[in-house]
Amino acid sequence: MQTFDAGRFDAVVVGAGHAGCEAALALARTGHSTLCLTMNLDSVALMACNPAIGGSSKGHLVREIDALGGEMGKAADETFIQLKLLNTGKGPAIHSLRAQMDKRRYHERMKRTLERTENLFLRQGECVEILVEDGRVTGVLTATGAVYLARAVILATGVYLKSRIIIGEASFNQGPSGLQSANRLSESLEALGFPLRRFKTGTPARVNRRSLELEKTIPQYGDPKAPPFSFMTAENTNPQYPCYLTYTTPATHELVRANLHRAPMYSGSIKGTGARYCPSIEDKVVRFAQKERHQLFLEPEGLSTDEVYIQGLSTSMPEDLQQKIIHTVPGLERAEVMRSAYAIEYDCIDPTQLNLSLGAKHIAGLYFAGQINGTSGYEEAAAQGVVAGINASLWLLGREPVILRRDDGYAGVLIDDLVTKGTNEPYRMMTSRAEYRLLLRQDNADLRLTEVGYAAGLATKERYETMLSKKRSLEKELARMKTTNALRPALLRLLEERGEPAPKKTPTLFDLLKREGFELEDVLRCDPNPVEISPAVAEQLSIEARYEGYIQKQQDEVDRFKKLEDRAIPESMDYLNMTGLRLEARQKLDKRRPQNIGQASRISGVSPADVAVLLIAVEKHERQGGKS
């Protein structure tokens, strides 16, 4: 095939899914000429699986993407059709936004943003080779012979690498939603030294809303008081529409059990590793045999279509069985299937081959983001995309990368888990993965990360000043409440209403807010000098008061942790000849090449004793001026 020079850019982003969109926008908005290359322009920001953004822990990621200067939160605020704040019956650490999206409008909104962003060039084409010279990336080659030269490349290929669709006994090389698969780029990656593995994911069927008997289901309504995803959205004004809850039945489970021999995941035709936390209906029936029913949510795909997504009924069963299984569910007895459920296998890399910047360890200027790194989920992909975009931008400018620590945000936990520990299955973000989750709440993502995005040149000045204003207001109000005593007559009236005794000593407003059962509005009744407090600051005040001791305890843990995390390990360390290290630790450290002591301590097979030896070796290395 004859090649030709198709243009020169500062950076090329391969893929325009949720990771690719954020990466391309980050590069272009920081002043770099950026080509975003996608196999199909109709798949920009495609929601190939569930038509939703956010959810437990995932809502945290969207808030962090937004704080850094990303686009997902703003796009979600404009195009959602239902919004909820989850886990409100529990502590604030796990409160999380989830929005039902109009998937077509979200795609159109994000595509329009890419099209109208200065420095960003959106192009349809298939990347088949990454071009590298002398250990540095130089560009990409497309299937039509076009050579796009660039100093930085970000691969955000999603699930398209040698993707294979499986529906019962049928299988064919294809991407999600009937789109083309990318069948040649995998060879290029292997030639560059990236061993590949096969992962699997899947998506449920879509049915026609007009064929459903929704009166047999339970309506699920949104929350009009739920806050926006973006810190820059003043308020939510979108009209909200219901989803519907129904359940599988004993007939559903019997039908699945009787046909397990036709299920690809049990017959052996599926080779890829699936997501543990998103099981298919056949997996649920086998693993949870004692359960009489499983929840299913009927979620509209948008306002311009009658397609409805059956959340919880993922399967790769044959089409004839899918229809029968669906018809055993209350409300779906006459459902017309518009799109069959399927499983999809695809190639991805081992993310331990990357640095914490998401850059390849052995090829300068090459970055990876999203499902190619072994993750699942739109939010996980977008978080990696914005970080990879920022770091590719900083690399082009000759600046140090942004390395998010585990105490900085869920995005830091996500990247550290991938790069340091690796993953043997599609990785999904969960609140339990974050050891400092009380500090990493979704309500304070702007306070944690806006300055990082602003320093990197992505978060705007307006966003930065909005955050500073909130921070100043919070600090001022905290100081005032901690030094202002409650107005005693008002306090006594309040306590009398509640049948509580009068205190001997009048508490401060802050101490009163710490008392169980007292809301901020109660405390403000006792304020001798009431002031107007914004909802965002009010939320922070309540959390700071109620969880003060726990927050301080976690902050103390973070301070101890930073001593290890801030201790960099020189790149030239000779682990294989390091006296005192066990053989396993030598091999693991030499393979992973951790960037700091904290990262080294989280590598499986590296013991606390090995870390102590490593600390001594680093100190010796520094005293000798970098000589091992």
Coordinates of N, CA and C in Angstrom, one line a residue, residues 131-229:
L131 N 3.7 4.7 14.7 CA 5.0 5.0 14.1 C 6.0 5.4 15.2
V132 N 7.1 4.7 15.3 CA 8.1 5.0 16.4 C 9.5 5.0 15.8
E133 N 10.3 6.0 16.2 CA 11.7 6.0 15.8 C 12.5 6.3 17.0
D134 N 13.6 5.5 17.2 CA 14.5 5.8 18.3 C 13.8 5.9 19.7
G135 N 12.8 5.1 19.9 CA 12.2 5.1 21.2 C 11.2 6.2 21.4
R136 N 10.8 6.9 20.4 CA 9.9 8.0 20.5 C 8.8 7.9 19.4
V137 N 7.6 8.2 19.8 CA 6.5 8.1 18.9 C 6.6 9.2 17.8
T138 N 6.3 8.9 16.6 CA 6.4 10.0 15.5 C 5.1 10.2 14.8
G139 N 4.1 9.3 15.0 CA 2.8 9.5 14.3 C 2.0 8.2 14.2
V140 N 1.1 8.2 13.3 CA 0.2 7.0 13.0 C 0.0 6.9 11.6
L141 N -0.3 5.6 11.2 CA -0.6 5.3 9.8 C -2.0 4.7 9.8
T142 N -2.8 5.1 8.8 CA -4.2 4.7 8.7 C -4.4 3.6 7.6
A143 N -5.5 3.0 7.6 CA -5.8 1.9 6.7 C -5.8 2.4 5.2
T144 N -5.9 3.6 5.0 CA -5.9 4.2 3.6 C -4.5 4.7 3.2
G145 N -3.5 4.5 4.1 CA -2.2 4.9 3.7 C -1.8 6.3 4.2
A146 N -2.7 7.0 4.9 CA -2.4 8.3 5.4 C -1.5 8.3 6.6
V147 N -0.4 9.1 6.5 CA 0.5 9.2 7.6 C 0.3 10.5 8.3
Y148 N -0.1 10.5 9.5 CA -0.2 11.7 10.3 C 1.0 11.8 11.3
L149 N 1.8 12.8 11.1 CA 3.0 12.9 12.0 C 2.6 13.7 13.3
A150 N 3.2 13.3 14.4 CA 2.9 13.9 15.7 C 3.9 13.6 16.7
R151 N 4.1 14.5 17.6 CA 5.1 14.2 18.7 C 4.5 13.4 19.8
A152 N 3.2 13.4 19.9 CA 2.5 12.6 21.0 C 1.3 11.9 20.4
V153 N 1.1 10.7 20.9 CA -0.1 9.9 20.5 C -0.8 9.3 21.7
I154 N -2.1 9.4 21.7 CA -2.9 8.8 22.8 C -3.8 7.8 22.2
L155 N -3.6 6.5 22.7 CA -4.5 5.5 22.2 C -5.7 5.3 23.1
A156 N -6.9 5.5 22.6 CA -8.1 5.4 23.4 C -9.1 4.6 22.5
T157 N -8.7 3.3 22.3 CA -9.4 2.5 21.3 C -10.6 1.8 21.8
G158 N -10.9 1.9 23.1 CA -12.1 1.2 23.6 C -12.1 -0.3 23.5
V159 N -13.2 -0.8 23.0 CA -13.3 -2.3 22.9 C -13.2 -2.8 21.4
Y160 N -12.6 -1.9 20.5 CA -12.6 -2.2 19.1 C -11.5 -3.1 18.6
L161 N -10.4 -3.3 19.4 CA -9.2 -4.0 18.9 C -9.6 -5.5 18.7
K162 N -9.6 -5.9 17.5 CA -10.0 -7.3 17.1 C -11.2 -7.7 17.8
S163 N -12.2 -6.9 17.9 CA -13.4 -7.2 18.7 C -14.3 -8.2 18.0
R164 N -14.9 -9.1 18.8 CA -15.7 -10.2 18.3 C -17.0 -10.2 19.0
I165 N -18.1 -10.1 18.3 CA -19.4 -10.2 18.9 C -19.9 -11.7 19.0
I166 N -20.4 -12.0 20.2 CA -20.9 -13.4 20.4 C -22.4 -13.3 20.8
I167 N -23.2 -14.0 20.0 CA -24.7 -14.2 20.3 C -25.0 -15.7 20.2
G168 N -25.0 -16.4 21.2 CA -25.2 -17.8 21.2 C -24.1 -18.5 20.4
E169 N -24.6 -19.3 19.4 CA -23.6 -20.1 18.6 C -23.0 -19.2 17.5
A170 N -23.5 -18.0 17.3 CA -23.0 -17.1 16.3 C -22.0 -16.2 16.8
S171 N -20.9 -15.9 16.0 CA -19.9 -15.0 16.4 C -19.4 -14.3 15.1
F172 N -19.0 -13.1 15.2 CA -18.4 -12.4 14.0 C -17.6 -11.2 14.4
N173 N -16.6 -10.9 13.6 CA -15.7 -9.8 13.9 C -16.5 -8.4 13.7
Q174 N -16.8 -7.8 14.8 CA -17.5 -6.5 14.7 C -17.4 -5.8 16.0
G175 N -17.5 -4.5 16.0 CA -17.5 -3.7 17.2 C -18.9 -3.6 17.8
P176 N -19.0 -2.8 18.9 CA -20.3 -2.6 19.5 C -21.3 -1.9 18.6
S177 N -22.6 -2.2 18.8 CA -23.7 -1.5 18.0 C -23.6 -1.6 16.5
G178 N -23.0 -2.7 16.1 CA -22.9 -3.0 14.6 C -21.8 -2.2 13.9
L179 N -20.9 -1.6 14.7 CA -19.8 -0.8 14.1 C -18.7 -1.7 13.7
Q180 N -17.8 -1.2 12.9 CA -16.6 -2.0 12.4 C -15.6 -2.2 13.5
S181 N -14.9 -3.3 13.5 CA -13.9 -3.6 14.5 C -12.5 -3.1 13.9
A182 N -11.5 -2.9 14.7 CA -10.2 -2.5 14.3 C -9.3 -3.8 14.4
N183 N -9.0 -4.3 13.2 CA -8.3 -5.6 13.2 C -6.8 -5.6 12.9
R184 N -6.2 -4.4 12.8 CA -4.8 -4.4 12.4 C -3.9 -3.7 13.4
L185 N -4.5 -2.9 14.3 CA -3.6 -2.2 15.2 C -3.0 -3.1 16.3
S186 N -3.7 -4.2 16.6 CA -3.1 -5.1 17.7 C -1.7 -5.5 17.3
E187 N -1.5 -5.9 16.0 CA -0.2 -6.4 15.6 C 0.9 -5.3 15.8
S188 N 0.5 -4.1 15.5 CA 1.4 -3.0 15.7 C 1.8 -2.9 17.1
L189 N 0.9 -3.0 18.0 CA 1.2 -2.9 19.5 C 2.1 -4.0 19.9
E190 N 1.8 -5.2 19.5 CA 2.6 -6.4 19.8 C 4.0 -6.2 19.3
A191 N 4.2 -5.7 18.1 CA 5.5 -5.4 17.5 C 6.3 -4.4 18.3
L192 N 5.5 -3.5 19.0 CA 6.2 -2.5 19.8 C 6.5 -2.9 21.2
G193 N 6.2 -4.2 21.5 CA 6.5 -4.7 22.8 C 5.4 -4.7 23.9
F194 N 4.1 -4.6 23.4 CA 3.0 -4.6 24.3 C 2.2 -5.9 24.2
P195 N 2.5 -6.9 25.1 CA 1.7 -8.1 25.1 C 0.3 -7.8 25.3
L196 N -0.6 -8.5 24.6 CA -2.0 -8.2 24.7 C -2.8 -9.4 25.4
R197 N -3.9 -9.0 26.0 CA -4.8 -10.0 26.5 C -6.2 -9.8 26.0
R198 N -7.1 -10.8 26.2 CA -8.5 -10.7 25.8 C -9.4 -10.5 27.0
F199 N -10.2 -9.4 26.9 CA -11.2 -9.2 27.9 C -12.6 -9.3 27.2
K200 N -13.6 -9.4 28.1 CA -15.0 -9.5 27.5 C -15.9 -8.6 28.3
T201 N -16.8 -8.0 27.6 CA -17.9 -7.3 28.2 C -19.2 -7.6 27.5
G202 N -20.3 -7.0 27.8 CA -21.5 -7.3 27.1 C -22.6 -6.3 27.4
T203 N -23.7 -6.4 26.7 CA -24.8 -5.4 26.9 C -26.1 -6.1 26.7
P204 N -27.1 -5.7 27.4 CA -28.5 -6.3 27.3 C -29.2 -5.9 26.0
A205 N -30.3 -6.6 25.9 CA -31.2 -6.2 24.7 C -31.9 -4.9 24.9
R206 N -32.3 -4.3 23.8 CA -33.2 -3.2 23.8 C -34.5 -3.6 23.2
V207 N -35.6 -3.1 23.9 CA -36.9 -3.5 23.5 C -37.7 -2.2 23.1
N208 N -38.8 -2.4 22.4 CA -39.7 -1.3 22.0 C -40.6 -0.9 23.1
R209 N -40.6 0.3 23.5 CA -41.4 0.8 24.7 C -42.9 0.6 24.4
R210 N -43.3 0.7 23.2 CA -44.8 0.6 22.9 C -45.3 -0.9 23.1
S211 N -44.3 -1.8 23.2 CA -44.7 -3.2 23.4 C -44.7 -3.6 24.9
L212 N -44.4 -2.7 25.8 CA -44.2 -3.0 27.2 C -45.6 -2.7 27.9
E213 N -45.8 -3.5 29.0 CA -46.9 -3.3 29.9 C -46.4 -2.7 31.2
L214 N -46.2 -1.4 31.1 CA -45.5 -0.7 32.2 C -46.3 -0.6 33.5
E215 N -47.6 -0.8 33.4 CA -48.5 -0.8 34.6 C -48.1 -2.0 35.5
K216 N -47.4 -3.0 35.0 CA -47.0 -4.2 35.8 C -45.7 -3.9 36.5
T217 N -45.1 -2.8 36.2 CA -43.8 -2.5 36.8 C -43.9 -1.3 37.8
I218 N -42.8 -1.0 38.5 CA -42.8 0.0 39.5 C -42.1 1.2 39.0
P219 N -42.7 2.4 38.9 CA -42.0 3.6 38.4 C -40.9 4.0 39.3
Q220 N -39.8 4.5 38.7 CA -38.7 5.0 39.5 C -38.4 6.4 39.0
Y221 N -38.7 7.4 39.9 CA -38.6 8.8 39.6 C -37.2 9.4 40.0
G222 N -36.9 10.5 39.3 CA -35.7 11.2 39.6 C -35.8 12.1 40.8
D223 N -34.8 12.8 41.1 CA -34.7 13.7 42.3 C -34.5 15.1 41.8
P224 N -35.6 15.9 41.8 CA -35.4 17.3 41.3 C -34.5 18.2 42.2
K225 N -34.1 17.7 43.4 CA -33.2 18.5 44.2 C -31.8 18.0 44.1
A226 N -31.5 17.0 43.3 CA -30.1 16.5 43.1 C -29.3 17.6 42.5
P227 N -28.0 17.8 42.9 CA -27.2 18.8 42.4 C -26.7 18.4 41.0
P228 N -26.2 19.4 40.2 CA -25.6 19.1 38.9 C -24.3 18.3 39.0
F229 N -23.8 17.7 37.9 CA -22.5 17.1 37.9 C -21.4 18.1 37.9

